[in-house]
């Protein structure tokens, strides 16, 4: 509806208090509330959603179609479609995205690299998050 594609369901959860050491590959949707020390990558060829909640911590690269971050990521981030940075997001690493939505309070320590669907550099689609005051 209104030009938005349906998001894949969250089928996997790394709960708060859980720590995973090693690389992780997933399909559909993954929510992280715990800690991951390793690279996180969505399977190619299908729509994917990765959520890093405000209590989560990731040390390693992150790659998915739609990435929502409200926690801490130390490593490069690749959002093949949309990157949403919520107010408590903190990224230490380079960020590559097709389109980005960044809320006030989110922090990035690294380079921003927009890419087109064909992989070439182009001007990004920017969405400004409204201040709800």
mmCIF file with all atom_site columns, C-alpha atoms in Angstrom:
data_model
loop_
_atom_site.group_PDB
_atom_site.id
_atom_site.type_symbol
_atom_site.label_atom_id
_atom_site.label_alt_id
_atom_site.label_comp_id
_atom_site.label_asym_id
_atom_site.label_entity_id
_atom_site.label_seq_id
_atom_site.pdbx_PDB_ins_code
_atom_site.Cartn_x
_atom_site.Cartn_y
_atom_site.Cartn_z
_atom_site.occupancy
_atom_site.B_iso_or_equiv
_atom_site.pdbx_formal_charge
_atom_site.auth_seq_id
_atom_site.auth_comp_id
_atom_site.auth_asym_id
_atom_site.auth_atom_id
_atom_site.pdbx_PDB_model_num
ATOM 1   C CA . UNK A 1 1   ? 0.000  0.000   0.000   1.00 0.00 ? 1   UNK A CA 1
ATOM 2   C CA . UNK A 1 2   ? 1.240  3.503   -0.890  1.00 0.00 ? 2   UNK A CA 1
ATOM 3   C CA . UNK A 1 3   ? 4.317  2.150   -2.704  1.00 0.00 ? 3   UNK A CA 1
ATOM 4   C CA . UNK A 1 4   ? 5.809  0.343   0.292   1.00 0.00 ? 4   UNK A CA 1
ATOM 5   C CA . UNK A 1 5   ? 6.818  -3.273  0.015   1.00 0.00 ? 5   UNK A CA 1
ATOM 6   C CA . UNK A 1 6   ? 5.769  -5.709  2.687   1.00 0.00 ? 6   UNK A CA 1
ATOM 7   C CA . UNK A 1 7   ? 8.492  -6.381  5.230   1.00 0.00 ? 7   UNK A CA 1
ATOM 8   C CA . UNK A 1 8   ? 9.551  -9.960  5.838   1.00 0.00 ? 8   UNK A CA 1
ATOM 9   C CA . UNK A 1 9   ? 8.505  -11.503 9.161   1.00 0.00 ? 9   UNK A CA 1
ATOM 10  C CA . UNK A 1 10  ? 10.919 -11.639 12.088  1.00 0.00 ? 10  UNK A CA 1
ATOM 11  C CA . UNK A 1 11  ? 11.678 -15.364 12.303  1.00 0.00 ? 11  UNK A CA 1
ATOM 12  C CA . UNK A 1 12  ? 14.790 -15.236 14.485  1.00 0.00 ? 12  UNK A CA 1
ATOM 13  C CA . UNK A 1 13  ? 15.655 -13.475 17.737  1.00 0.00 ? 13  UNK A CA 1
ATOM 14  C CA . UNK A 1 14  ? 18.906 -13.107 19.614  1.00 0.00 ? 14  UNK A CA 1
ATOM 15  C CA . UNK A 1 15  ? 17.543 -12.246 23.044  1.00 0.00 ? 15  UNK A CA 1
ATOM 16  C CA . UNK A 1 16  ? 18.959 -9.839  25.592  1.00 0.00 ? 16  UNK A CA 1
ATOM 17  C CA . UNK A 1 17  ? 21.525 -11.645 27.729  1.00 0.00 ? 17  UNK A CA 1
ATOM 18  C CA . UNK A 1 18  ? 22.608 -13.859 24.808  1.00 0.00 ? 18  UNK A CA 1
ATOM 19  C CA . UNK A 1 19  ? 26.076 -13.530 23.294  1.00 0.00 ? 19  UNK A CA 1
ATOM 20  C CA . UNK A 1 20  ? 26.969 -15.101 19.953  1.00 0.00 ? 20  UNK A CA 1
ATOM 21  C CA . UNK A 1 21  ? 30.578 -15.314 18.794  1.00 0.00 ? 21  UNK A CA 1
ATOM 22  C CA . UNK A 1 22  ? 31.012 -16.039 15.073  1.00 0.00 ? 22  UNK A CA 1
ATOM 23  C CA . UNK A 1 23  ? 29.528 -15.147 11.710  1.00 0.00 ? 23  UNK A CA 1
ATOM 24  C CA . UNK A 1 24  ? 25.772 -15.320 11.247  1.00 0.00 ? 24  UNK A CA 1
ATOM 25  C CA . UNK A 1 25  ? 23.692 -15.713 8.084   1.00 0.00 ? 25  UNK A CA 1
ATOM 26  C CA . UNK A 1 26  ? 19.899 -15.379 8.102   1.00 0.00 ? 26  UNK A CA 1
ATOM 27  C CA . UNK A 1 27  ? 16.828 -15.301 5.869   1.00 0.00 ? 27  UNK A CA 1
ATOM 28  C CA . UNK A 1 28  ? 13.697 -13.147 6.189   1.00 0.00 ? 28  UNK A CA 1
ATOM 29  C CA . UNK A 1 29  ? 13.881 -11.173 9.454   1.00 0.00 ? 29  UNK A CA 1
ATOM 30  C CA . UNK A 1 30  ? 16.268 -11.124 12.411  1.00 0.00 ? 30  UNK A CA 1
ATOM 31  C CA . UNK A 1 31  ? 16.016 -9.050  15.605  1.00 0.00 ? 31  UNK A CA 1
ATOM 32  C CA . UNK A 1 32  ? 19.035 -8.659  17.840  1.00 0.00 ? 32  UNK A CA 1
ATOM 33  C CA . UNK A 1 33  ? 18.588 -7.683  21.494  1.00 0.00 ? 33  UNK A CA 1
ATOM 34  C CA . UNK A 1 34  ? 21.796 -9.370  22.703  1.00 0.00 ? 34  UNK A CA 1
ATOM 35  C CA . UNK A 1 35  ? 25.449 -9.239  21.624  1.00 0.00 ? 35  UNK A CA 1
ATOM 36  C CA . UNK A 1 36  ? 26.989 -10.549 18.415  1.00 0.00 ? 36  UNK A CA 1
ATOM 37  C CA . UNK A 1 37  ? 30.738 -10.734 17.822  1.00 0.00 ? 37  UNK A CA 1
ATOM 38  C CA . UNK A 1 38  ? 30.960 -11.572 14.122  1.00 0.00 ? 38  UNK A CA 1
ATOM 39  C CA . UNK A 1 39  ? 29.619 -10.646 10.717  1.00 0.00 ? 39  UNK A CA 1
ATOM 40  C CA . UNK A 1 40  ? 25.850 -10.670 10.113  1.00 0.00 ? 40  UNK A CA 1
ATOM 41  C CA . UNK A 1 41  ? 24.635 -11.186 6.547   1.00 0.00 ? 41  UNK A CA 1
ATOM 42  C CA . UNK A 1 42  ? 21.205 -11.734 5.021   1.00 0.00 ? 42  UNK A CA 1
ATOM 43  C CA . UNK A 1 43  ? 20.823 -14.354 2.297   1.00 0.00 ? 43  UNK A CA 1
ATOM 44  C CA . UNK A 1 44  ? 20.823 -12.819 -1.194  1.00 0.00 ? 44  UNK A CA 1
ATOM 45  C CA . UNK A 1 45  ? 17.824 -13.114 -3.476  1.00 0.00 ? 45  UNK A CA 1
ATOM 46  C CA . UNK A 1 46  ? 15.033 -12.549 -0.996  1.00 0.00 ? 46  UNK A CA 1
ATOM 47  C CA . UNK A 1 47  ? 13.803 -9.586  1.001   1.00 0.00 ? 47  UNK A CA 1
ATOM 48  C CA . UNK A 1 48  ? 15.489 -9.276  4.393   1.00 0.00 ? 48  UNK A CA 1
ATOM 49  C CA . UNK A 1 49  ? 15.057 -7.208  7.547   1.00 0.00 ? 49  UNK A CA 1
ATOM 50  C CA . UNK A 1 50  ? 17.602 -6.792  10.331  1.00 0.00 ? 50  UNK A CA 1
ATOM 51  C CA . UNK A 1 51  ? 16.781 -4.968  13.570  1.00 0.00 ? 51  UNK A CA 1
ATOM 52  C CA . UNK A 1 52  ? 19.503 -4.039  16.071  1.00 0.00 ? 52  UNK A CA 1
ATOM 53  C CA . UNK A 1 53  ? 17.591 -2.862  19.143  1.00 0.00 ? 53  UNK A CA 1
ATOM 54  C CA . UNK A 1 54  ? 18.685 -0.194  21.613  1.00 0.00 ? 54  UNK A CA 1
ATOM 55  C CA . UNK A 1 55  ? 20.027 -2.836  24.039  1.00 0.00 ? 55  UNK A CA 1
ATOM 56  C CA . UNK A 1 56  ? 21.965 -4.708  21.313  1.00 0.00 ? 56  UNK A CA 1
ATOM 57  C CA . UNK A 1 57  ? 25.630 -4.618  20.409  1.00 0.00 ? 57  UNK A CA 1
ATOM 58  C CA . UNK A 1 58  ? 27.249 -5.910  17.207  1.00 0.00 ? 58  UNK A CA 1
ATOM 59  C CA . UNK A 1 59  ? 30.985 -6.077  16.536  1.00 0.00 ? 59  UNK A CA 1
ATOM 60  C CA . UNK A 1 60  ? 31.395 -7.014  12.881  1.00 0.00 ? 60  UNK A CA 1
ATOM 61  C CA . UNK A 1 61  ? 29.940 -6.172  9.498   1.00 0.00 ? 61  UNK A CA 1
ATOM 62  C CA . UNK A 1 62  ? 26.177 -5.941  8.939   1.00 0.00 ? 62  UNK A CA 1
ATOM 63  C CA . UNK A 1 63  ? 24.465 -6.579  5.582   1.00 0.00 ? 63  UNK A CA 1
ATOM 64  C CA . UNK A 1 64  ? 20.744 -6.816  4.733   1.00 0.00 ? 64  UNK A CA 1
ATOM 65  C CA . UNK A 1 65  ? 18.132 -5.206  2.502   1.00 0.00 ? 65  UNK A CA 1
ATOM 66  C CA . UNK A 1 66  ? 16.377 -3.206  5.240   1.00 0.00 ? 66  UNK A CA 1
ATOM 67  C CA . UNK A 1 67  ? 18.451 -2.414  8.319   1.00 0.00 ? 67  UNK A CA 1
ATOM 68  C CA . UNK A 1 68  ? 17.022 -0.725  11.432  1.00 0.00 ? 68  UNK A CA 1
ATOM 69  C CA . UNK A 1 69  ? 19.567 0.265   14.076  1.00 0.00 ? 69  UNK A CA 1
ATOM 70  C CA . UNK A 1 70  ? 18.885 1.694   17.526  1.00 0.00 ? 70  UNK A CA 1
ATOM 71  C CA . UNK A 1 71  ? 21.856 0.077   19.284  1.00 0.00 ? 71  UNK A CA 1
ATOM 72  C CA . UNK A 1 72  ? 25.628 -0.057  18.804  1.00 0.00 ? 72  UNK A CA 1
ATOM 73  C CA . UNK A 1 73  ? 27.383 -1.438  15.718  1.00 0.00 ? 73  UNK A CA 1
ATOM 74  C CA . UNK A 1 74  ? 31.169 -1.488  15.474  1.00 0.00 ? 74  UNK A CA 1
ATOM 75  C CA . UNK A 1 75  ? 31.921 -2.365  11.851  1.00 0.00 ? 75  UNK A CA 1
ATOM 76  C CA . UNK A 1 76  ? 30.733 -1.543  8.332   1.00 0.00 ? 76  UNK A CA 1
ATOM 77  C CA . UNK A 1 77  ? 27.009 -1.473  7.537   1.00 0.00 ? 77  UNK A CA 1
ATOM 78  C CA . UNK A 1 78  ? 25.497 -2.241  4.118   1.00 0.00 ? 78  UNK A CA 1
ATOM 79  C CA . UNK A 1 79  ? 21.782 -1.605  3.631   1.00 0.00 ? 79  UNK A CA 1
ATOM 80  C CA . UNK A 1 80  ? 20.941 -2.781  0.116   1.00 0.00 ? 80  UNK A CA 1
ATOM 81  C CA . UNK A 1 81  ? 17.611 -0.906  0.182   1.00 0.00 ? 81  UNK A CA 1
ATOM 82  C CA . UNK A 1 82  ? 16.879 1.193   3.307   1.00 0.00 ? 82  UNK A CA 1
ATOM 83  C CA . UNK A 1 83  ? 18.834 2.098   6.424   1.00 0.00 ? 83  UNK A CA 1
ATOM 84  C CA . UNK A 1 84  ? 16.886 3.459   9.403   1.00 0.00 ? 84  UNK A CA 1
ATOM 85  C CA . UNK A 1 85  ? 18.930 4.990   12.194  1.00 0.00 ? 85  UNK A CA 1
ATOM 86  C CA . UNK A 1 86  ? 16.827 5.535   15.284  1.00 0.00 ? 86  UNK A CA 1
ATOM 87  C CA . UNK A 1 87  ? 17.705 8.038   18.064  1.00 0.00 ? 87  UNK A CA 1
ATOM 88  C CA . UNK A 1 88  ? 20.041 5.765   20.077  1.00 0.00 ? 88  UNK A CA 1
ATOM 89  C CA . UNK A 1 89  ? 21.891 4.343   17.057  1.00 0.00 ? 89  UNK A CA 1
ATOM 90  C CA . UNK A 1 90  ? 25.684 4.471   17.194  1.00 0.00 ? 90  UNK A CA 1
ATOM 91  C CA . UNK A 1 91  ? 27.742 3.163   14.277  1.00 0.00 ? 91  UNK A CA 1
ATOM 92  C CA . UNK A 1 92  ? 31.531 3.008   14.284  1.00 0.00 ? 92  UNK A CA 1
ATOM 93  C CA . UNK A 1 93  ? 32.301 2.138   10.680  1.00 0.00 ? 93  UNK A CA 1
ATOM 94  C CA . UNK A 1 94  ? 31.535 3.025   7.096   1.00 0.00 ? 94  UNK A CA 1
ATOM 95  C CA . UNK A 1 95  ? 27.890 2.994   6.012   1.00 0.00 ? 95  UNK A CA 1
ATOM 96  C CA . UNK A 1 96  ? 26.721 2.049   2.509   1.00 0.00 ? 96  UNK A CA 1
ATOM 97  C CA . UNK A 1 97  ? 23.031 2.478   1.648   1.00 0.00 ? 97  UNK A CA 1
ATOM 98  C CA . UNK A 1 98  ? 20.542 3.018   -1.137  1.00 0.00 ? 98  UNK A CA 1
ATOM 99  C CA . UNK A 1 99  ? 18.289 5.281   0.952   1.00 0.00 ? 99  UNK A CA 1
ATOM 100 C CA . UNK A 1 100 ? 18.606 6.440   4.547   1.00 0.00 ? 100 UNK A CA 1
ATOM 101 C CA . UNK A 1 101 ? 16.378 7.737   7.326   1.00 0.00 ? 101 UNK A CA 1
ATOM 102 C CA . UNK A 1 102 ? 18.209 9.195   10.315  1.00 0.00 ? 102 UNK A CA 1
ATOM 103 C CA . UNK A 1 103 ? 16.601 10.400  13.523  1.00 0.00 ? 103 UNK A CA 1
ATOM 104 C CA . UNK A 1 104 ? 17.990 13.141  15.739  1.00 0.00 ? 104 UNK A CA 1
ATOM 105 C CA . UNK A 1 105 ? 20.482 11.658  18.202  1.00 0.00 ? 105 UNK A CA 1
ATOM 106 C CA . UNK A 1 106 ? 21.808 8.914   15.894  1.00 0.00 ? 106 UNK A CA 1
ATOM 107 C CA . UNK A 1 107 ? 25.603 8.950   15.471  1.00 0.00 ? 107 UNK A CA 1
ATOM 108 C CA . UNK A 1 108 ? 27.916 7.671   12.749  1.00 0.00 ? 108 UNK A CA 1
ATOM 109 C CA . UNK A 1 109 ? 31.713 7.593   13.058  1.00 0.00 ? 109 UNK A CA 1
ATOM 110 C CA . UNK A 1 110 ? 32.677 6.691   9.493   1.00 0.00 ? 110 UNK A CA 1
ATOM 111 C CA . UNK A 1 111 ? 31.980 7.508   5.868   1.00 0.00 ? 111 UNK A CA 1
ATOM 112 C CA . UNK A 1 112 ? 28.541 7.568   4.249   1.00 0.00 ? 112 UNK A CA 1
ATOM 113 C CA . UNK A 1 113 ? 28.487 5.922   0.819   1.00 0.00 ? 113 UNK A CA 1
ATOM 114 C CA . UNK A 1 114 ? 25.238 6.051   -1.178  1.00 0.00 ? 114 UNK A CA 1
ATOM 115 C CA . UNK A 1 115 ? 24.828 3.523   -4.008  1.00 0.00 ? 115 UNK A CA 1
ATOM 116 C CA . UNK A 1 116 ? 22.276 3.024   -6.748  1.00 0.00 ? 116 UNK A CA 1
ATOM 117 C CA . UNK A 1 117 ? 20.416 -0.222  -7.393  1.00 0.00 ? 117 UNK A CA 1
ATOM 118 C CA . UNK A 1 118 ? 22.947 -1.022  -10.131 1.00 0.00 ? 118 UNK A CA 1
ATOM 119 C CA . UNK A 1 119 ? 25.895 -0.452  -7.757  1.00 0.00 ? 119 UNK A CA 1
ATOM 120 C CA . UNK A 1 120 ? 26.948 2.915   -9.194  1.00 0.00 ? 120 UNK A CA 1
ATOM 121 C CA . UNK A 1 121 ? 27.246 6.022   -7.045  1.00 0.00 ? 121 UNK A CA 1
ATOM 122 C CA . UNK A 1 122 ? 24.276 8.381   -7.186  1.00 0.00 ? 122 UNK A CA 1
ATOM 123 C CA . UNK A 1 123 ? 22.628 11.000  -5.054  1.00 0.00 ? 123 UNK A CA 1
ATOM 124 C CA . UNK A 1 124 ? 20.843 9.241   -2.175  1.00 0.00 ? 124 UNK A CA 1
ATOM 125 C CA . UNK A 1 125 ? 17.195 9.425   -1.260  1.00 0.00 ? 125 UNK A CA 1
ATOM 126 C CA . UNK A 1 126 ? 17.083 11.164  2.103   1.00 0.00 ? 126 UNK A CA 1
ATOM 127 C CA . UNK A 1 127 ? 14.107 11.138  4.442   1.00 0.00 ? 127 UNK A CA 1
ATOM 128 C CA . UNK A 1 128 ? 13.996 13.569  7.307   1.00 0.00 ? 128 UNK A CA 1
ATOM 129 C CA . UNK A 1 129 ? 12.523 12.141  10.455  1.00 0.00 ? 129 UNK A CA 1
ATOM 130 C CA . UNK A 1 130 ? 9.888  14.484  11.869  1.00 0.00 ? 130 UNK A CA 1
ATOM 131 C CA . UNK A 1 131 ? 10.394 15.873  15.331  1.00 0.00 ? 131 UNK A CA 1
ATOM 132 C CA . UNK A 1 132 ? 7.332  14.749  17.273  1.00 0.00 ? 132 UNK A CA 1
ATOM 133 C CA . UNK A 1 133 ? 7.230  17.611  19.764  1.00 0.00 ? 133 UNK A CA 1
#
